[in-house]
Amino acid sequence: MSLTFEINSRIGKARGGRLITPHAAIETPVFMPVGTVASVKGVPQDTLEELGAQIILGNTYHLYLRPGVDTVRKLGGLHGFMSWRRAILTDSGGFQVFSLNELRKVSEEGVTFRSHLDGSSHFFSPESAMEAQIGLGADIIMAFDECTEYPADQARMRASMEMTARWAARCEKYFDANKDRVPWRPSSAGGIGEGAGEQQVPRVARNDKDENVTQSLFGIVQGGMDRALRKESAERTIEIGFPGYAIGGLSVGEPRELTREIVASTLEHLPRDKPRYLMGVGTPEEIVEYASLGVDMMDCVQPTRAARHGLLFTSEGKVSIKQARYAQDAGPLDANCGCRVCNRYSRAYLRHLYASNEVLAQVLNTIHNLSFYLDTMRRVRHSISLGEESRFLSSVWSRPKP
Ligand SMILES: [Zn+2]
C-alpha cells in the first residue's frame, strides 16, 4: 500500500475522491502549491497548514543543484528537511531542463544541461532523475519526460512523444528496482523512528506496518497539440502501468482553447479509476473548469508568482494592488475572502507595502492568493459532493456577500 485512490462522488465528468499517500490523505480534486526549492516563496509551513494545503510540489532540478540530493536525503528527505508532515510531489526535472532552451542538449540517453546558478554542466537521464527523486523522498514522483515545445511539426511531436514513452519504461524499471531506498522507509538507515526524522513522519506511514510503503511513480502523457499522438502516448504509458497519470506539455505558449481541447480529449484515454494530474495550469477559472472535466490534481505557479507582482485573485476578478486608486481604500482586498490577510488589512495598506517594496507585501499577497486557490478548490469539492450538476460552476463562483 503506497497509494490508494477512491472516487466517492461524481458530477458529470468531475470526480470527488480521496488519494491516500504515505504522508497524508488528500481530498481531490486538489490544488498543489508550488514550493520550488523546498519553500513556497514567502509562506512558512505552519501557515500553509493553516491555509489547508494538503500536498505541495518540489522541483527536482532546483533541489538537485542546491542544496543537493545527498544533503536532503541525509536530513530525512524533503519531509524532514523542510519540516512538512503532509504530502509532497516532485517533478522529474524534465520541464525545468526543457525551459533552459539554449543550455541543454537532448539525446536518447538523456539531457545535458548547464546550471542556471554557476554554468556547470550536468546530465539527467531517466535513471538519474529517478535516483534524485528517490533521494528527495516525495510521496509522489514523476517520470522523466521530454516536454515538446510549441509550435512543433508533426514529425517532431511524434519523435518527442516516442522518446518520452521509452524514457517512461526506463523510469519505471529503475524505480521498481530502487524504490526501497526512499529516506523515510522503515528499513532504511536514518528513516522512520530514528532521530530527527521521527517528528516529521506521518501517521499513514507510521501506522502502516506494511514494509512495502514507499513512493509512487506517475507516468506523463505527452504528444504535443495532436490529439491522435496524445491518445497513442496515453496508451503506451498505460501499457507500462503506473498508479497515476499526468498530462504534461501544456501551458507552453499555446492558446487557452487548445489547452482545453487537448486536456479534454486526453482525459478520455486515461483510466477512470486512477488519479489524473494536469501539470502547470491555470487561472482560478481554469482550475475549476479542468476539475469539471475530470482532472484530480493540479499545480500552478500563478498564485505565488502573480502575488509577488502585486496581482491578486479575488471573487470579483483580478486586482492589481499597485494601482493608485487603492491608496486610500480602507476596504478589505476581497470582502468574500476569509483569509487572515482579508480579515485584517486594508487595500490601502497592501498597496503601501507593495509600493514600498516591503517583504511583507510578498508574504501577505501570496497568502491571500494561495488561500483563494485552495478555497476555490474546496468549493469545487463541496459542489461535487452535493451532486448538483447544473449548479456546479455557479455554486463555486457566486457567493452572497456577507
Ligand atoms: Zn484573502
Coordinates of C-alpha atoms and ligand atoms in Angstrom, one line a residue:
M1 CA 0.0 0.0 0.0
S2 CA 1.8 3.1 -1.2
L3 CA -1.1 4.9 -2.9
T4 CA -4.8 4.3 -2.9
F5 CA -7.4 6.3 -4.8
E6 CA -11.1 6.2 -4.2
I7 CA -13.8 8.1 -6.0
N8 CA -16.7 9.0 -3.7
S9 CA -18.9 11.3 -5.8
R10 CA -19.3 12.5 -9.4
I11 CA -21.0 15.3 -11.2
G12 CA -20.8 14.8 -15.0
K13 CA -17.2 14.2 -15.6
A14 CA -16.0 15.7 -12.3
R15 CA -14.9 13.4 -9.6
G16 CA -14.6 13.9 -5.9
G17 CA -12.2 11.5 -4.2
R18 CA -9.5 10.7 -1.7
L19 CA -5.9 10.0 -2.5
I20 CA -4.1 8.3 0.3
T21 CA -0.3 8.7 0.2
P22 CA 2.3 7.6 2.8
H23 CA 2.3 11.0 4.5
A24 CA -1.3 12.2 4.1
A25 CA -4.8 11.5 2.8
I26 CA -5.7 14.1 0.2
E27 CA -9.2 15.2 -0.8
T28 CA -9.5 15.6 -4.5
P29 CA -9.7 17.5 -6.8
V30 CA -6.7 19.2 -5.2
F31 CA -4.6 22.3 -5.9
M32 CA -1.0 21.9 -5.1
P33 CA 1.0 25.0 -4.2
V34 CA 4.5 25.1 -5.8
G35 CA 7.5 25.1 -3.4
T36 CA 10.3 25.2 -6.0
V37 CA 13.3 25.0 -3.7
A38 CA 11.5 23.3 -0.7
S39 CA 9.9 26.6 0.1
V40 CA 6.6 28.1 -1.1
K41 CA 8.1 31.5 -1.5
G42 CA 7.2 33.8 1.4
V43 CA 5.0 31.4 3.3
P44 CA 6.1 29.4 6.3
Q45 CA 5.0 25.8 6.6
D46 CA 2.7 26.3 9.5
T47 CA 0.8 29.0 7.5
L48 CA 0.5 26.5 4.6
E49 CA -1.1 24.0 7.0
E50 CA -3.5 26.7 8.3
L51 CA -4.5 27.5 4.7
G52 CA -5.3 23.9 4.2
A53 CA -2.6 22.9 1.7
Q54 CA -2.7 19.1 1.6
I55 CA 0.2 18.5 -0.8
I56 CA 2.9 20.7 -2.1
L57 CA 5.3 20.5 -5.1
G58 CA 9.1 20.5 -5.1
N59 CA 11.3 20.9 -8.1
T60 CA 13.9 18.2 -8.6
Y61 CA 16.1 20.3 -10.9
H62 CA 16.5 23.1 -8.4
L63 CA 16.9 20.8 -5.3
Y64 CA 19.4 18.7 -7.2
L65 CA 21.6 21.8 -7.9
R66 CA 21.1 23.3 -4.4
P67 CA 21.3 22.0 -1.7
G68 CA 21.9 18.7 -3.5
V69 CA 20.1 15.4 -3.2
D70 CA 22.5 13.8 -0.7
T71 CA 22.1 16.7 1.7
V72 CA 18.3 16.4 1.6
R73 CA 18.4 12.6 1.9
K74 CA 20.7 12.8 5.0
L75 CA 18.2 15.2 6.6
G76 CA 15.3 12.8 6.2
G77 CA 14.2 13.6 2.7
L78 CA 12.2 16.7 1.8
H79 CA 9.7 16.0 4.6
G80 CA 12.4 16.1 7.3
F81 CA 14.5 18.8 5.7
M82 CA 11.7 21.3 5.3
S83 CA 9.6 20.1 8.2
W84 CA 6.5 19.3 6.2
R85 CA 4.4 16.5 7.5
R86 CA 1.8 16.3 4.8
A87 CA 2.2 15.0 1.2
I88 CA 4.8 16.2 -1.3
L89 CA 5.1 15.6 -5.1
T90 CA 8.3 16.2 -7.0
D91 CA 8.5 16.8 -10.7
S92 CA 11.3 15.0 -12.6
G93 CA 13.3 18.0 -13.6
G94 CA 12.3 17.4 -17.3
F95 CA 10.3 20.6 -17.5
Q96 CA 12.9 22.8 -15.9
V97 CA 15.7 21.4 -18.2
F98 CA 13.4 21.9 -21.1
S99 CA 12.9 25.6 -20.1
L100 CA 16.7 26.1 -20.3
N101 CA 16.4 26.1 -24.0
E102 CA 19.9 27.3 -25.0
L103 CA 21.7 25.5 -22.2
R104 CA 20.6 21.9 -23.0
K105 CA 21.4 19.0 -25.3
V106 CA 19.0 16.1 -25.7
S107 CA 19.9 12.6 -26.7
E108 CA 18.4 9.2 -26.4
E109 CA 20.4 8.7 -23.2
G110 CA 19.2 11.8 -21.5
V111 CA 19.8 15.6 -21.3
T112 CA 23.0 17.5 -20.8
F113 CA 22.3 20.9 -19.3
R114 CA 24.1 23.8 -17.7
S115 CA 23.2 25.0 -14.2
H116 CA 21.5 28.4 -14.2
L117 CA 23.4 29.1 -10.9
D118 CA 27.0 28.7 -12.0
G119 CA 27.1 27.4 -15.6
S120 CA 28.4 24.0 -14.5
S121 CA 27.5 21.0 -16.7
H122 CA 25.1 18.3 -15.6
F123 CA 23.3 15.3 -17.0
F124 CA 19.8 13.9 -16.3
S125 CA 18.7 10.6 -17.6
P126 CA 15.5 8.7 -16.8
E127 CA 17.6 6.7 -14.3
S128 CA 19.4 9.6 -12.6
A129 CA 16.1 11.6 -12.4
M130 CA 14.6 8.6 -10.6
E131 CA 17.6 8.4 -8.3
A132 CA 17.3 12.1 -7.4
Q133 CA 13.6 11.8 -6.7
I134 CA 14.1 8.7 -4.6
G135 CA 16.6 10.6 -2.5
L136 CA 14.3 13.6 -2.1
G137 CA 11.7 11.2 -0.9
A138 CA 8.4 12.8 -2.1
D139 CA 5.2 10.7 -1.8
I140 CA 4.6 11.0 -5.5
I141 CA 7.3 11.3 -8.0
M142 CA 7.2 11.9 -11.8
A143 CA 8.6 10.1 -14.8
F144 CA 11.4 11.9 -16.7
D145 CA 9.8 13.2 -19.9
E146 CA 10.6 15.4 -22.8
C147 CA 8.2 18.4 -22.8
T148 CA 7.6 19.1 -26.5
E149 CA 8.0 22.7 -27.5
Y150 CA 5.2 24.7 -29.1
P151 CA 4.8 25.1 -32.0
A152 CA 6.3 21.8 -33.3
D153 CA 5.7 20.0 -36.6
Q154 CA 4.2 16.5 -36.8
A155 CA 7.5 14.6 -37.1
R156 CA 9.0 16.4 -34.1
M157 CA 5.9 15.9 -31.9
R158 CA 5.9 12.2 -32.8
A159 CA 9.6 11.7 -32.2
S160 CA 9.4 13.5 -28.9
M161 CA 6.3 11.6 -27.7
E162 CA 8.1 8.3 -28.6
M163 CA 11.2 9.2 -26.6
T164 CA 9.0 10.1 -23.6
A165 CA 7.4 6.6 -23.9
R166 CA 10.8 4.9 -24.0
W167 CA 12.0 7.1 -21.1
A168 CA 8.9 6.2 -19.1
A169 CA 9.7 2.5 -19.4
R170 CA 13.3 3.1 -18.2
C171 CA 12.0 5.2 -15.3
E172 CA 9.6 2.5 -14.2
K173 CA 12.3 -0.2 -14.4
Y174 CA 14.8 1.9 -12.4
F175 CA 12.2 2.9 -9.8
D176 CA 11.0 -0.6 -9.3
A177 CA 14.5 -1.8 -8.6
N178 CA 15.4 1.0 -6.3
K179 CA 12.2 2.2 -4.6
D180 CA 13.1 0.6 -1.2
R181 CA 15.9 3.2 -0.8
V182 CA 13.5 6.1 0.0
P183 CA 14.8 8.1 3.0
W184 CA 11.8 7.6 5.3
R185 CA 11.1 4.0 4.7
P186 CA 11.2 1.9 7.9
S187 CA 14.0 -0.4 6.6
S188 CA 16.3 2.4 5.5
A189 CA 19.0 4.0 7.7
G190 CA 18.0 7.2 9.4
G191 CA 14.5 6.7 8.4
I192 CA 11.2 6.5 10.3
G193 CA 11.6 6.3 14.1
E194 CA 15.2 7.4 14.1
G195 CA 16.3 10.7 15.4
A196 CA 15.3 14.0 13.8
G197 CA 13.1 12.4 11.1
E198 CA 10.7 11.0 13.7
Q199 CA 8.7 14.1 14.3
Q200 CA 8.2 14.6 10.6
V201 CA 6.9 11.2 9.9
P202 CA 3.3 10.9 9.4
R203 CA 0.6 8.9 10.5
V204 CA -0.1 6.8 7.5
A205 CA 3.4 5.6 7.0
R206 CA 4.0 5.1 10.7
N207 CA 0.8 3.3 11.4
D208 CA 1.0 1.1 8.4
K209 CA 3.0 -1.9 9.2
D210 CA 3.4 -2.8 5.6
E211 CA 7.1 -2.8 4.8
N212 CA 6.3 -2.0 1.3
V213 CA 5.1 1.5 1.9
T214 CA 7.2 3.6 -0.5
Q215 CA 6.8 6.4 -3.1
S216 CA 4.5 6.2 -6.1
L217 CA 5.8 7.0 -9.6
F218 CA 3.3 8.6 -12.1
G219 CA 3.6 8.4 -15.8
I220 CA 3.3 11.5 -18.1
V221 CA 1.3 11.8 -21.3
Q222 CA 3.0 14.0 -24.0
G223 CA 2.2 14.2 -27.7
G224 CA 2.2 18.0 -28.3
M225 CA -1.0 19.5 -29.6
D226 CA -2.0 16.5 -31.7
R227 CA -5.0 14.5 -30.3
A228 CA -4.0 11.3 -32.0
L229 CA -0.5 11.4 -30.6
R230 CA -1.9 12.2 -27.2
K231 CA -4.1 9.1 -27.5
E232 CA -1.1 7.0 -28.5
S233 CA 1.0 8.4 -25.7
A234 CA -1.7 7.7 -23.2
E235 CA -2.0 4.1 -24.4
R236 CA 1.8 3.5 -24.4
T237 CA 2.1 5.0 -20.9
I238 CA -0.8 2.9 -19.5
E239 CA 0.7 -0.2 -21.0
I240 CA 3.8 0.3 -18.8
G241 CA 1.5 0.7 -15.9
F242 CA 1.5 3.5 -13.3
P243 CA -0.6 4.2 -10.2
G244 CA -1.4 7.6 -11.6
Y245 CA -1.1 9.6 -14.9
A246 CA -0.2 13.2 -15.6
I247 CA -0.9 15.3 -18.7
G248 CA 2.3 17.3 -19.4
G249 CA 3.5 19.6 -22.2
L250 CA 0.7 22.1 -21.9
S251 CA 0.8 25.8 -21.0
V252 CA 3.9 26.1 -23.2
G253 CA 2.6 29.1 -25.2
E254 CA -0.4 27.6 -27.0
P255 CA -3.8 29.3 -27.0
R256 CA -6.0 28.5 -24.0
E257 CA -8.7 27.0 -26.2
L258 CA -6.2 24.5 -27.5
T259 CA -5.1 23.6 -24.0
R260 CA -8.6 22.9 -23.0
E261 CA -9.3 20.8 -26.1
I262 CA -6.1 18.7 -25.6
V263 CA -6.9 18.2 -21.9
A264 CA -10.5 17.1 -22.6
S265 CA -9.5 14.7 -25.4
T266 CA -6.5 13.2 -23.4
L267 CA -8.7 12.6 -20.3
E268 CA -10.9 10.3 -22.4
H269 CA -8.0 7.9 -22.8
L270 CA -6.9 7.8 -19.1
P271 CA -8.1 5.0 -16.7
R272 CA -11.2 6.1 -14.8
D273 CA -10.0 4.6 -11.5
K274 CA -6.6 6.3 -11.4
P275 CA -5.7 9.8 -10.3
R276 CA -5.2 12.3 -13.1
Y277 CA -2.8 15.2 -12.8
L278 CA -2.8 18.2 -15.1
M279 CA 0.6 19.8 -14.8
G280 CA 1.3 23.5 -14.6
V281 CA -2.2 25.2 -15.2
G282 CA -4.1 27.7 -14.7
T283 CA -6.1 30.6 -13.5
P284 CA -8.8 30.2 -10.8
E285 CA -11.5 29.9 -13.5
E286 CA -9.4 27.3 -15.4
I287 CA -8.7 25.1 -12.4
V288 CA -12.5 24.9 -11.8
E289 CA -13.0 24.1 -15.5
Y290 CA -10.4 21.3 -15.5
A291 CA -11.9 19.8 -12.3
S292 CA -15.2 19.8 -14.1
L293 CA -13.6 17.8 -17.0
G294 CA -12.3 15.2 -14.6
V295 CA -8.8 16.3 -13.5
D296 CA -8.0 15.3 -9.9
M297 CA -4.7 17.2 -9.3
M298 CA -3.3 20.5 -10.5
D299 CA -0.4 22.8 -9.7
C300 CA 0.5 26.2 -10.9
V301 CA 2.9 29.0 -10.1
Q302 CA 0.4 31.6 -10.9
P303 CA -1.0 32.3 -7.4
T304 CA 2.5 32.7 -5.9
R305 CA 4.2 34.3 -8.8
A306 CA 1.4 36.8 -9.5
A307 CA 1.3 37.7 -5.8
R308 CA 4.9 38.8 -5.9
H309 CA 4.0 41.1 -8.8
G310 CA 1.1 42.6 -6.9
L311 CA -1.6 40.7 -8.9
L312 CA -4.3 39.3 -6.6
F313 CA -7.1 37.0 -7.5
T314 CA -10.4 37.9 -5.9
S315 CA -14.1 36.8 -6.1
E316 CA -14.6 40.0 -8.2
G317 CA -11.7 39.4 -10.6
K318 CA -8.0 40.3 -10.7
V319 CA -6.8 43.2 -8.6
S320 CA -3.5 45.0 -9.4
I321 CA -2.8 46.3 -5.9
K322 CA -0.1 48.7 -7.1
Q323 CA -2.7 51.0 -8.6
A324 CA -3.0 54.5 -7.1
R325 CA -6.8 54.0 -6.9
Y326 CA -6.3 51.8 -3.8
A327 CA -4.1 54.3 -2.0
Q328 CA -6.9 55.4 0.4
D329 CA -9.1 52.3 0.1
A330 CA -10.0 51.2 3.6
G331 CA -11.8 48.1 2.4
P332 CA -10.5 44.6 2.5
L333 CA -8.8 43.1 -0.6
D334 CA -11.8 40.7 -1.1
A335 CA -14.9 41.1 1.1
N336 CA -15.8 37.5 0.3
C337 CA -12.4 36.0 1.4
G338 CA -12.0 34.7 4.9
C339 CA -8.2 34.6 4.9
R340 CA -6.1 36.2 7.5
V341 CA -5.0 39.0 5.1
C342 CA -8.5 40.0 4.1
N343 CA -9.7 39.7 7.7
R344 CA -7.1 42.1 9.0
Y345 CA -5.6 44.5 6.4
S346 CA -6.9 47.2 4.1
R347 CA -6.3 47.6 0.4
A348 CA -4.6 50.8 1.2
Y349 CA -2.1 49.1 3.5
L350 CA -1.4 46.3 1.0
R351 CA -0.8 48.9 -1.7
H352 CA 1.5 50.9 0.5
L353 CA 3.5 47.7 1.4
Y354 CA 3.9 46.9 -2.3
A355 CA 4.8 50.5 -3.3
S356 CA 7.4 50.5 -0.5
N357 CA 8.9 47.2 -1.7
E358 CA 8.4 45.6 1.7
V359 CA 9.0 41.9 2.1
L360 CA 5.6 41.7 3.9
A361 CA 3.9 42.7 0.7
Q362 CA 5.0 39.4 -0.9
V363 CA 4.1 37.4 2.1
L364 CA 0.6 38.8 2.5
N365 CA -0.1 38.8 -1.2
T366 CA 1.0 35.2 -1.5
I367 CA -1.1 34.1 1.5
H368 CA -4.2 35.6 0.0
N369 CA -3.7 34.2 -3.5
L370 CA -3.0 30.7 -2.2
S371 CA -5.9 30.9 0.1
F372 CA -8.1 32.0 -2.9
Y373 CA -6.9 29.0 -5.0
L374 CA -7.3 26.5 -2.1
D375 CA -10.7 27.9 -1.2
T376 CA -11.8 27.7 -4.8
M377 CA -10.9 24.0 -4.9
R378 CA -12.6 23.4 -1.6
R379 CA -15.8 24.8 -3.0
V380 CA -15.3 22.6 -6.1
R381 CA -15.1 19.5 -3.9
H382 CA -18.1 20.6 -1.9
S383 CA -20.1 21.2 -5.0
I384 CA -19.2 17.8 -6.3
S385 CA -20.2 16.2 -3.0
L386 CA -23.6 17.8 -3.2
G387 CA -24.1 16.3 -6.6
E388 CA -25.7 19.3 -8.1
E389 CA -24.5 19.2 -11.7
S390 CA -26.4 22.2 -13.0
R391 CA -25.1 24.4 -10.2
F392 CA -21.5 23.1 -10.4
L393 CA -19.7 26.2 -11.7
S394 CA -22.2 28.8 -10.5
S395 CA -22.1 27.4 -6.9
V396 CA -18.3 27.7 -6.9
W397 CA -18.3 31.3 -8.0
S398 CA -21.4 33.1 -6.9
R399 CA -21.3 33.5 -3.2
P400 CA -23.6 36.0 -1.4
K401 CA -21.8 38.9 0.2
P402 CA -21.8 38.7 3.9
Ligands
ZN1 ZN -8.0 36.8 1.3

